[in-house]
Amino acid sequence: MSKVQVMDHPLIQHKVNYIRRKEVGSKEFREIVGEIAALMCYEATRDLKLQDVEIETPICKMVGKELSGKKLAVVPILRAGLGMVDGMLSMIPAAKVGHIGLYRDPETYEPVEYYCKLPADCDEREVFVVDPMLATGGSSVAAIQMLKEKGVKHIRFMCIIAAPEGVERMQKEHPDVDIYIGALDEKLNEHKYIIPGLGDAGDRIFGTK
Ligand code: PRP
Ligand code: URA
């Protein structure tokens, strides 16, 4: 069964709570989403493997630790996932970026695919799928399925706010994918929005609506 980690870092909790406020405008919302993504990336990469590397400082030779193992990729689910990309790259600048375009049909709440462009060597990378919201889980389950169909084997999922319904669905459909959550909320409402949530993440990031 996958690991589910709800972030307990005070900075993450503070920033997530701050952006829930309805009066926070797009500029501030976008900036703080980026900061949260960077902090979550820091927490979610704690177990990356290191290797000994010999280097020479201006003083002497030494053996230090650097990242080893798989190269990384960040794959945002469009649109709202785009808001997390720069924050992720501020921590892991060498990562490549793929894009998966999905939107939730407003009637059925099922994800509709409209775009997929991934790094050519994505199947050799450890992929972080990012999306601020995990509601029914339809979008993240579908995005991860698309990655698996392209041969990607090592996938983690990061979201800022999750509903228990979405976490349960993800664990059922993708038990191999670890999930990192900024805040775990109460439930979904009748329109499948997260309660208390923060509203529509895409609209708040891009100022639409
Ligand atoms: C939002 C959000 C997720 C999805 C979550 O995207 O960013 O992708 O809904 O809901 P789910 O877990 O029930 O699938 P939306 O479809 O509103 O598209 P957008 O990012 O383009 O606004
Ligand atoms: N998508 C969002 O942006 N917000 C929700 O609460 C649910 C889905």
Coordinates of N, CA and C and ligand atoms in Angstrom, one line a residue:
M1 N 0.9 -1.2 0.0 CA 0.0 0.0 0.0 C 0.9 1.2 0.0
S2 N 0.4 2.3 -0.7 CA 1.2 3.5 -0.8 C 1.3 4.2 0.5
K3 N 2.3 5.1 0.6 CA 2.5 5.9 1.8 C 1.6 7.2 1.5
V4 N 0.9 7.6 2.6 CA 0.2 8.9 2.5 C 0.8 9.8 3.6
Q5 N 1.4 10.9 3.1 CA 2.0 11.8 4.1 C 1.3 13.2 4.1
V6 N 0.7 13.5 5.2 CA 0.1 14.8 5.4 C 1.1 15.7 6.0
M7 N 1.4 16.8 5.4 CA 2.5 17.7 5.8 C 2.3 18.3 7.2
D8 N 3.2 18.1 8.1 CA 3.0 18.7 9.5 C 3.9 19.9 9.7
H9 N 4.7 20.3 8.7 CA 5.6 21.5 8.8 C 4.7 22.8 9.1
P10 N 5.1 23.5 10.1 CA 4.3 24.7 10.5 C 4.2 25.7 9.3
L11 N 5.3 25.9 8.6 CA 5.2 26.8 7.4 C 4.2 26.4 6.4
I12 N 4.2 25.1 6.1 CA 3.2 24.6 5.1 C 1.8 24.8 5.6
Q13 N 1.6 24.4 6.9 CA 0.2 24.6 7.5 C -0.2 26.0 7.4
H14 N 0.7 26.9 7.8 CA 0.3 28.4 7.8 C 0.0 28.9 6.4
K15 N 0.8 28.5 5.5 CA 0.6 29.0 4.1 C -0.7 28.4 3.5
V16 N -0.9 27.2 3.7 CA -2.2 26.5 3.2 C -3.4 27.2 3.8
N17 N -3.3 27.4 5.1 CA -4.5 28.1 5.7 C -4.7 29.5 5.2
Y18 N -3.6 30.2 4.9 CA -3.7 31.6 4.5 C -4.4 31.7 3.1
I19 N -4.0 30.8 2.2 CA -4.6 30.9 0.8 C -6.1 30.4 0.7
R20 N -6.5 29.8 1.8 CA -8.0 29.4 1.8 C -8.9 30.6 1.8
R21 N -8.4 31.7 2.4 CA -9.3 32.9 2.6 C -9.8 33.4 1.2
K22 N -11.1 33.6 1.2 CA -11.7 34.0 -0.1 C -11.2 35.4 -0.6
E23 N -10.7 36.2 0.3 CA -10.2 37.5 -0.1 C -8.8 37.6 -0.7
V24 N -8.1 36.5 -0.6 CA -6.7 36.4 -1.2 C -6.8 36.4 -2.7
G25 N -6.2 37.4 -3.4 CA -6.3 37.6 -4.8 C -5.3 36.7 -5.6
S26 N -5.4 36.7 -6.9 CA -4.6 35.8 -7.7 C -3.1 36.0 -7.5
K27 N -2.6 37.2 -7.5 CA -1.2 37.4 -7.4 C -0.6 36.7 -6.2
E28 N -1.2 37.0 -5.0 CA -0.8 36.5 -3.8 C -1.0 35.0 -3.7
F29 N -2.1 34.5 -4.2 CA -2.5 33.1 -4.3 C -1.4 32.3 -5.0
R30 N -1.1 32.8 -6.2 CA -0.1 32.2 -7.1 C 1.3 32.1 -6.4
E31 N 1.7 33.2 -5.8 CA 3.0 33.3 -5.2 C 3.1 32.2 -4.0
I32 N 2.0 32.2 -3.2 CA 2.1 31.3 -2.1 C 1.9 29.8 -2.5
V33 N 1.1 29.6 -3.5 CA 1.1 28.2 -4.0 C 2.5 27.7 -4.4
G34 N 3.3 28.6 -5.1 CA 4.6 28.3 -5.4 C 5.5 28.0 -4.2
E35 N 5.3 28.8 -3.2 CA 6.1 28.6 -1.9 C 5.7 27.3 -1.3
I36 N 4.4 27.0 -1.3 CA 4.0 25.7 -0.7 C 4.6 24.5 -1.5
A37 N 4.6 24.6 -2.8 CA 5.1 23.6 -3.6 C 6.6 23.3 -3.3
A38 N 7.3 24.4 -3.1 CA 8.8 24.3 -2.8 C 9.0 23.6 -1.5
L39 N 8.2 24.0 -0.5 CA 8.4 23.4 0.8 C 7.9 21.9 0.8
M40 N 6.9 21.6 0.1 CA 6.4 20.2 0.0 C 7.4 19.4 -0.8
C41 N 8.1 20.0 -1.8 CA 9.1 19.3 -2.5 C 10.2 18.9 -1.6
Y42 N 10.6 19.8 -0.8 CA 11.7 19.6 0.2 C 11.4 18.4 1.1
E43 N 10.1 18.3 1.6 CA 9.7 17.2 2.4 C 9.6 15.9 1.7
A44 N 9.1 16.0 0.4 CA 8.8 14.8 -0.3 C 10.0 14.2 -1.0
T45 N 11.2 14.9 -0.9 CA 12.4 14.3 -1.5 C 13.4 13.9 -0.4
R46 N 12.9 13.7 0.8 CA 13.8 13.3 1.9 C 14.5 12.0 1.7
D47 N 13.8 11.1 1.0 CA 14.3 9.7 0.8 C 15.1 9.5 -0.5
L48 N 15.4 10.6 -1.2 CA 16.1 10.4 -2.5 C 17.5 9.9 -2.1
K49 N 18.0 9.1 -3.0 CA 19.3 8.4 -2.8 C 20.5 9.3 -3.0
L50 N 21.5 9.1 -2.2 CA 22.8 9.9 -2.4 C 23.9 9.0 -2.7
Q51 N 25.0 9.6 -3.3 CA 26.2 8.8 -3.5 C 27.4 9.6 -3.1
D52 N 28.5 8.9 -2.8 CA 29.7 9.6 -2.5 C 30.3 10.2 -3.8
V53 N 30.8 11.4 -3.7 CA 31.4 12.1 -4.9 C 32.7 12.8 -4.4
E54 N 33.8 12.5 -5.1 CA 35.0 13.2 -4.7 C 35.1 14.5 -5.5
I55 N 35.4 15.5 -4.7 CA 35.5 16.9 -5.3 C 36.7 17.6 -4.7
E56 N 37.1 18.7 -5.2 CA 38.2 19.5 -4.6 C 37.7 20.9 -4.3
T57 N 37.8 21.2 -3.0 CA 37.5 22.6 -2.6 C 38.8 23.4 -2.8
P58 N 38.7 24.7 -2.7 CA 39.9 25.5 -2.8 C 41.0 25.1 -1.8
I59 N 40.6 24.4 -0.7 CA 41.5 24.0 0.3 C 42.1 22.6 0.1
C60 N 41.2 21.6 -0.2 CA 41.7 20.2 -0.3 C 40.7 19.4 -1.0
K61 N 41.1 18.1 -1.2 CA 40.1 17.1 -1.8 C 39.2 16.6 -0.6
M62 N 38.0 16.2 -1.0 CA 37.1 15.7 0.0 C 36.1 14.8 -0.8
V63 N 35.4 13.9 0.0 CA 34.3 13.1 -0.5 C 33.1 13.6 0.1
G64 N 32.1 14.0 -0.7 CA 30.9 14.5 -0.2 C 29.7 13.7 -0.8
K65 N 28.5 14.1 -0.4 CA 27.3 13.4 -0.9 C 26.6 14.2 -2.0
E66 N 26.2 13.6 -3.1 CA 25.3 14.2 -4.1 C 24.2 13.3 -4.5
L67 N 23.2 13.8 -5.1 CA 22.1 12.9 -5.5 C 22.5 11.9 -6.5
S68 N 22.0 10.7 -6.3 CA 22.4 9.6 -7.3 C 21.0 9.0 -7.8
G69 N 21.1 7.9 -8.5 CA 19.9 7.2 -8.9 C 19.1 7.9 -10.0
K70 N 17.9 7.7 -9.9 CA 17.0 8.2 -11.0 C 17.0 9.7 -11.2
K71 N 16.9 10.1 -12.4 CA 16.7 11.5 -12.7 C 15.2 11.8 -12.4
L72 N 14.9 13.1 -12.2 CA 13.5 13.5 -11.8 C 12.8 14.2 -12.9
A73 N 11.5 14.1 -12.9 CA 10.6 14.9 -13.7 C 9.4 15.4 -12.9
V74 N 8.9 16.5 -13.3 CA 7.7 17.1 -12.7 C 6.7 17.1 -13.8
V75 N 5.5 16.6 -13.4 CA 4.4 16.6 -14.4 C 3.2 17.2 -13.8
P76 N 2.9 18.5 -14.1 CA 1.7 19.2 -13.6 C 0.5 18.7 -14.4
I77 N -0.7 18.6 -13.7 CA -1.9 18.4 -14.4 C -2.5 19.8 -14.6
L78 N -2.7 20.1 -15.9 CA -3.2 21.4 -16.3 C -4.6 21.5 -15.9
R79 N -5.0 22.8 -15.7 CA -4.2 24.0 -15.6 C -3.5 24.1 -14.2
A80 N -4.3 23.9 -13.2 CA -3.9 24.3 -11.8 C -2.5 23.8 -11.4
G81 N -2.1 22.6 -11.9 CA -0.8 22.1 -11.5 C 0.3 23.0 -11.9
L82 N 0.1 23.8 -13.0 CA 1.2 24.7 -13.4 C 1.6 25.6 -12.3
G83 N 0.7 25.9 -11.4 CA 1.1 26.8 -10.3 C 2.1 26.2 -9.4
M84 N 2.3 24.9 -9.4 CA 3.3 24.3 -8.5 C 4.7 24.0 -9.2
V85 N 4.8 24.3 -10.5 CA 6.0 23.8 -11.2 C 7.2 24.7 -10.8
D86 N 7.1 26.0 -10.8 CA 8.3 26.8 -10.5 C 8.8 26.5 -9.0
G87 N 7.9 26.3 -8.1 CA 8.3 26.0 -6.7 C 9.0 24.7 -6.7
M88 N 8.6 23.7 -7.5 CA 9.3 22.4 -7.5 C 10.6 22.6 -8.1
L89 N 10.7 23.3 -9.2 CA 12.0 23.5 -9.9 C 13.0 24.3 -9.1
S90 N 12.5 25.2 -8.2 CA 13.4 25.9 -7.3 C 14.2 25.0 -6.4
M91 N 13.6 23.8 -6.1 CA 14.3 22.8 -5.3 C 15.1 21.8 -6.1
I92 N 14.5 21.4 -7.3 CA 15.1 20.4 -8.1 C 15.2 20.9 -9.6
P93 N 16.2 21.9 -9.8 CA 16.3 22.6 -11.0 C 16.6 21.8 -12.2
A94 N 17.2 20.6 -12.0 CA 17.6 19.8 -13.2 C 16.4 18.9 -13.6
A95 N 15.3 18.9 -13.0 CA 14.2 18.1 -13.4 C 13.7 18.5 -14.7
K96 N 13.2 17.5 -15.5 CA 12.5 17.9 -16.7 C 11.0 18.0 -16.4
V97 N 10.3 18.7 -17.3 CA 8.9 19.0 -17.1 C 8.0 18.4 -18.2
G98 N 7.0 17.6 -17.8 CA 6.0 17.1 -18.8 C 4.7 17.8 -18.5
H99 N 3.7 17.7 -19.4 CA 2.4 18.3 -19.1 C 1.3 17.3 -19.5
I100 N 0.3 17.2 -18.6 CA -0.9 16.5 -18.9 C -2.1 17.4 -18.7
G101 N -2.9 17.5 -19.8 CA -4.0 18.4 -19.8 C -5.3 17.6 -19.5
L102 N -6.0 17.9 -18.4 CA -7.2 17.2 -18.1 C -8.2 18.3 -17.5
Y103 N -9.4 18.2 -17.8 CA -10.4 19.0 -17.0 C -11.5 18.1 -16.6
R104 N -12.2 18.6 -15.5 CA -13.3 17.8 -14.9 C -14.5 18.2 -15.7
D105 N -15.2 17.3 -16.3 CA -16.5 17.6 -16.9 C -17.5 18.1 -15.8
P106 N -18.1 19.3 -16.0 CA -18.9 19.9 -14.9 C -20.1 19.1 -14.6
E107 N -20.6 18.3 -15.6 CA -21.8 17.5 -15.3 C -21.5 16.1 -14.7
T108 N -20.5 15.4 -15.3 CA -20.2 14.1 -14.8 C -19.1 14.0 -13.8
Y109 N -18.3 15.1 -13.7 CA -17.1 15.2 -12.8 C -16.0 14.2 -13.2
E110 N -16.2 13.6 -14.4 CA -15.1 12.7 -14.9 C -14.1 13.5 -15.7
P111 N -12.8 13.1 -15.6 CA -11.7 13.9 -16.3 C -11.8 13.7 -17.8
V112 N -11.5 14.8 -18.5 CA -11.5 14.8 -20.0 C -10.1 15.1 -20.4
E113 N -9.4 14.3 -21.2 CA -8.0 14.5 -21.5 C -7.9 15.4 -22.8
Y114 N -7.0 16.4 -22.7 CA -6.9 17.2 -23.9 C -5.4 17.5 -24.3
Y115 N -4.5 17.0 -23.5 CA -3.1 17.2 -23.8 C -2.1 16.3 -23.1
C116 N -1.1 15.9 -23.8 CA -0.1 15.1 -23.1 C 1.3 15.2 -23.8
K117 N 2.2 15.8 -23.1 CA 3.6 15.9 -23.7 C 4.6 15.7 -22.6
L118 N 5.3 14.6 -22.7 CA 6.2 14.2 -21.6 C 7.7 14.2 -22.1
P119 N 8.6 14.3 -21.2 CA 10.0 14.1 -21.6 C 10.3 12.8 -22.3
A120 N 11.1 12.7 -23.3 CA 11.3 11.5 -24.1 C 11.7 10.3 -23.2
D121 N 12.6 10.6 -22.2 CA 13.1 9.6 -21.3 C 12.3 9.5 -20.0
C122 N 11.0 9.8 -20.1 CA 10.2 9.9 -18.9 C 10.1 8.5 -18.1
D123 N 10.1 7.5 -18.9 CA 10.0 6.1 -18.3 C 11.3 5.8 -17.5
E124 N 12.4 6.5 -17.7 CA 13.6 6.3 -16.8 C 13.6 7.2 -15.6
R125 N 12.7 8.1 -15.5 CA 12.7 9.1 -14.4 C 11.8 8.8 -13.3
E126 N 12.1 9.4 -12.2 CA 11.2 9.4 -11.0 C 10.3 10.6 -11.2
V127 N 9.0 10.4 -11.3 CA 8.1 11.4 -11.7 C 7.2 11.9 -10.6
F128 N 7.2 13.2 -10.4 CA 6.3 13.9 -9.4 C 5.2 14.5 -10.1
V129 N 4.0 13.9 -10.0 CA 2.8 14.5 -10.6 C 2.3 15.5 -9.5
V130 N 2.0 16.7 -10.0 CA 1.5 17.8 -9.1 C 0.2 18.4 -9.6
D131 N -0.6 18.6 -8.6 CA -2.0 19.3 -8.8 C -2.4 19.8 -7.4
P132 N -2.8 21.0 -7.3 CA -3.2 21.5 -6.0 C -4.3 20.8 -5.3
M133 N -5.2 20.2 -6.2 CA -6.4 19.7 -5.6 C -6.6 18.2 -5.9
L134 N -6.9 17.4 -4.9 CA -7.3 16.0 -5.1 C -8.7 15.9 -4.5
A135 N -9.7 15.9 -5.4 CA -11.1 15.9 -4.9 C -11.7 14.5 -5.0
T136 N -12.3 14.1 -6.2 CA -12.8 12.8 -6.4 C -11.7 11.8 -6.6
G137 N -10.5 12.4 -7.1 CA -9.4 11.5 -7.5 C -9.4 11.2 -9.0
G138 N -10.5 11.6 -9.7 CA -10.6 11.2 -11.1 C -9.5 11.7 -11.9
S139 N -9.1 13.0 -11.7 CA -8.0 13.6 -12.6 C -6.7 12.9 -12.3
S140 N -6.3 12.8 -11.0 CA -5.0 12.3 -10.7 C -4.9 10.8 -11.1
V141 N -6.0 10.0 -10.8 CA -5.9 8.6 -11.2 C -5.7 8.5 -12.7
A142 N -6.4 9.3 -13.5 CA -6.3 9.3 -15.0 C -4.9 9.7 -15.4
A143 N -4.4 10.8 -14.8 CA -3.0 11.3 -15.2 C -2.0 10.2 -14.9
I144 N -2.1 9.6 -13.8 CA -1.1 8.5 -13.4 C -1.2 7.3 -14.4
Q145 N -2.5 7.0 -14.7 CA -2.7 5.9 -15.7 C -2.0 6.2 -17.0
M146 N -2.1 7.5 -17.5 CA -1.5 7.9 -18.7 C 0.0 7.7 -18.6
L147 N 0.6 8.1 -17.5 CA 2.1 7.9 -17.3 C 2.4 6.4 -17.3
K148 N 1.7 5.6 -16.6 CA 2.0 4.2 -16.6 C 1.9 3.6 -18.0
E149 N 0.9 4.1 -18.8 CA 0.8 3.5 -20.2 C 2.0 3.9 -21.0
K150 N 2.7 5.0 -20.6 CA 4.0 5.4 -21.3 C 5.2 4.7 -20.7
G151 N 5.0 3.8 -19.8 CA 6.1 3.0 -19.2 C 6.7 3.6 -18.0
V152 N 6.1 4.7 -17.4 CA 6.7 5.3 -16.2 C 6.4 4.3 -15.0
K153 N 7.5 4.1 -14.2 CA 7.3 3.1 -13.1 C 7.4 3.7 -11.8
H154 N 8.1 4.8 -11.7 CA 8.3 5.4 -10.3 C 7.5 6.8 -10.3
I155 N 6.4 6.8 -9.6 CA 5.6 8.0 -9.6 C 5.2 8.3 -8.1
R156 N 5.3 9.7 -7.9 CA 4.7 10.2 -6.6 C 3.7 11.3 -7.0
F157 N 2.8 11.5 -6.1 CA 1.7 12.5 -6.3 C 1.7 13.5 -5.2
M158 N 1.7 14.8 -5.6 CA 1.7 15.9 -4.6 C 0.6 16.8 -4.8
C159 N -0.2 17.1 -3.7 CA -1.3 18.0 -3.8 C -1.3 18.9 -2.6
I160 N -1.9 20.1 -2.7 CA -2.0 21.0 -1.6 C -3.1 20.7 -0.7
I161 N -4.3 20.4 -1.2 CA -5.4 20.0 -0.4 C -6.1 18.7 -1.0
A162 N -6.4 17.8 -0.1 CA -7.0 16.5 -0.6 C -8.3 16.3 0.2
A163 N -9.2 15.6 -0.4 CA -10.4 15.1 0.3 C -10.2 13.6 0.5
P164 N -10.7 13.1 1.6 CA -10.6 11.6 1.9 C -11.0 10.7 0.8
E165 N -12.1 11.2 0.1 CA -12.6 10.3 -1.0 C -11.6 10.2 -2.1
G166 N -10.8 11.2 -2.4 CA -9.8 11.2 -3.5 C -8.6 10.3 -3.0
V167 N -8.2 10.5 -1.8 CA -7.1 9.7 -1.3 C -7.4 8.2 -1.3
E168 N -8.7 7.9 -0.9 CA -9.1 6.4 -1.0 C -9.1 5.9 -2.4
R169 N -9.6 6.7 -3.3 CA -9.6 6.2 -4.7 C -8.2 6.0 -5.3
M170 N -7.3 7.0 -5.0 CA -5.9 6.9 -5.4 C -5.3 5.6 -4.9
Q171 N -5.5 5.4 -3.6 CA -4.8 4.2 -3.0 C -5.4 2.9 -3.6
K172 N -6.7 2.9 -3.9 CA -7.3 1.7 -4.5 C -6.7 1.5 -5.9
E173 N -6.7 2.6 -6.7 CA -6.3 2.4 -8.2 C -4.8 2.4 -8.4
H174 N -4.1 3.1 -7.6 CA -2.6 3.2 -7.7 C -1.9 3.0 -6.4
P175 N -2.0 1.7 -5.9 CA -1.4 1.5 -4.5 C 0.1 1.6 -4.5
D176 N 0.8 1.8 -5.6 CA 2.2 1.9 -5.7 C 2.7 3.4 -5.7
V177 N 1.7 4.3 -5.7 CA 2.1 5.7 -5.8 C 2.0 6.4 -4.4
D178 N 3.1 6.9 -3.9 CA 3.0 7.6 -2.6 C 2.4 9.0 -2.8
I179 N 1.7 9.4 -1.8 CA 0.9 10.7 -1.9 C 1.3 11.7 -0.8
Y180 N 1.6 12.9 -1.2 CA 2.0 13.9 -0.3 C 1.0 15.0 -0.3
I181 N 0.5 15.4 0.8 CA -0.7 16.2 1.0 C -0.4 17.4 1.9
G182 N -0.7 18.6 1.4 CA -0.5 19.8 2.3 C -1.5 19.8 3.5
A183 N -2.8 19.6 3.2 CA -3.8 19.5 4.2 C -4.9 18.5 3.8
L184 N -5.3 17.7 4.7 CA -6.3 16.7 4.4 C -7.7 17.3 5.0
D185 N -8.6 17.5 4.0 CA -9.9 18.2 4.4 C -10.9 17.2 4.8
E186 N -12.1 17.7 5.0 CA -13.2 16.9 5.6 C -13.9 16.0 4.6
K187 N -14.4 16.6 3.5 CA -15.2 15.8 2.5 C -15.5 16.6 1.2
L188 N -16.2 16.0 0.3 CA -16.7 16.7 -0.9 C -18.1 17.2 -0.7
N189 N -18.4 18.3 -1.4 CA -19.8 18.8 -1.3 C -20.6 18.1 -2.5
E190 N -21.9 18.5 -2.7 CA -22.7 17.9 -3.8 C -22.2 18.2 -5.2
H191 N -21.3 19.2 -5.3 CA -20.7 19.6 -6.6 C -19.3 19.0 -6.7
K192 N -18.9 18.2 -5.8 CA -17.6 17.5 -5.8 C -16.5 18.5 -5.5
Y193 N -16.8 19.6 -4.8 CA -15.8 20.6 -4.4 C -15.4 20.2 -3.0
I194 N -14.1 20.5 -2.7 CA -13.6 20.1 -1.3 C -14.1 21.0 -0.3
I195 N -14.6 20.5 0.8 CA -15.0 21.3 2.0 C -14.0 21.1 3.1
P196 N -13.4 22.2 3.7 CA -13.7 23.6 3.4 C -12.9 24.0 2.1
G197 N -11.8 23.3 1.8 CA -11.1 23.6 0.5 C -10.6 25.0 0.4
L198 N -10.5 25.4 -0.9 CA -10.1 26.8 -1.2 C -10.8 27.3 -2.5
G199 N -11.8 26.5 -2.9 CA -12.5 26.9 -4.1 C -11.9 26.2 -5.3
D200 N -12.0 26.9 -6.5 CA -11.4 26.3 -7.7 C -10.0 26.8 -7.9
A201 N -9.1 25.9 -7.7 CA -7.7 26.3 -7.7 C -7.2 26.9 -9.0
G202 N -7.7 26.4 -10.1 CA -7.3 26.9 -11.4 C -7.8 28.4 -11.6
D203 N -9.0 28.6 -11.2 CA -9.6 30.0 -11.3 C -8.8 30.9 -10.4
R204 N -8.5 30.4 -9.2 CA -7.8 31.3 -8.3 C -6.4 31.7 -8.7
I205 N -5.7 30.7 -9.3 CA -4.3 30.9 -9.8 C -4.3 31.9 -11.0
F206 N -5.2 31.6 -11.9 CA -5.2 32.4 -13.2 C -6.1 33.5 -13.2
G207 N -6.9 33.7 -12.2 CA -7.8 34.9 -12.1 C -9.0 34.8 -13.1
T208 N -9.3 33.6 -13.5 CA -10.5 33.4 -14.4 C -11.7 33.3 -13.4
K209 N -12.9 33.7 -13.9 CA -14.1 33.7 -13.2 C -14.2 34.9 -12.2
Ligands
PRP1 C1 -9.2 20.7 -10.7 C2 -7.9 20.4 -10.0 C3 -7.8 18.9 -10.3 C4 -9.2 18.4 -10.3 C5 -9.5 17.7 -9.1 O1 -9.0 20.9 -12.1 O2 -6.9 21.2 -10.4 O3 -7.1 18.7 -11.5 O4 -10.0 19.6 -10.5 O5 -10.7 17.1 -9.1 P1 -10.9 15.6 -9.1 O6 -10.0 15.0 -8.1 O7 -12.3 15.4 -8.8 O8 -10.6 15.1 -10.5 P2 -10.1 21.4 -13.1 O9 -10.8 20.2 -13.7 O10 -11.0 22.4 -12.4 O11 -9.3 22.1 -14.2 P3 -8.4 23.4 -14.2 O12 -7.1 23.0 -13.5 O13 -8.1 23.6 -15.7 O14 -9.1 24.5 -13.6
URA2 N1 -11.1 21.3 -8.1 C1 -10.8 22.4 -7.5 O1 -10.1 23.3 -8.0 N2 -11.3 22.6 -6.3 C2 -12.1 21.6 -5.6 O2 -12.5 21.8 -4.5 C3 -12.3 20.4 -6.3 C4 -11.8 20.3 -7.6

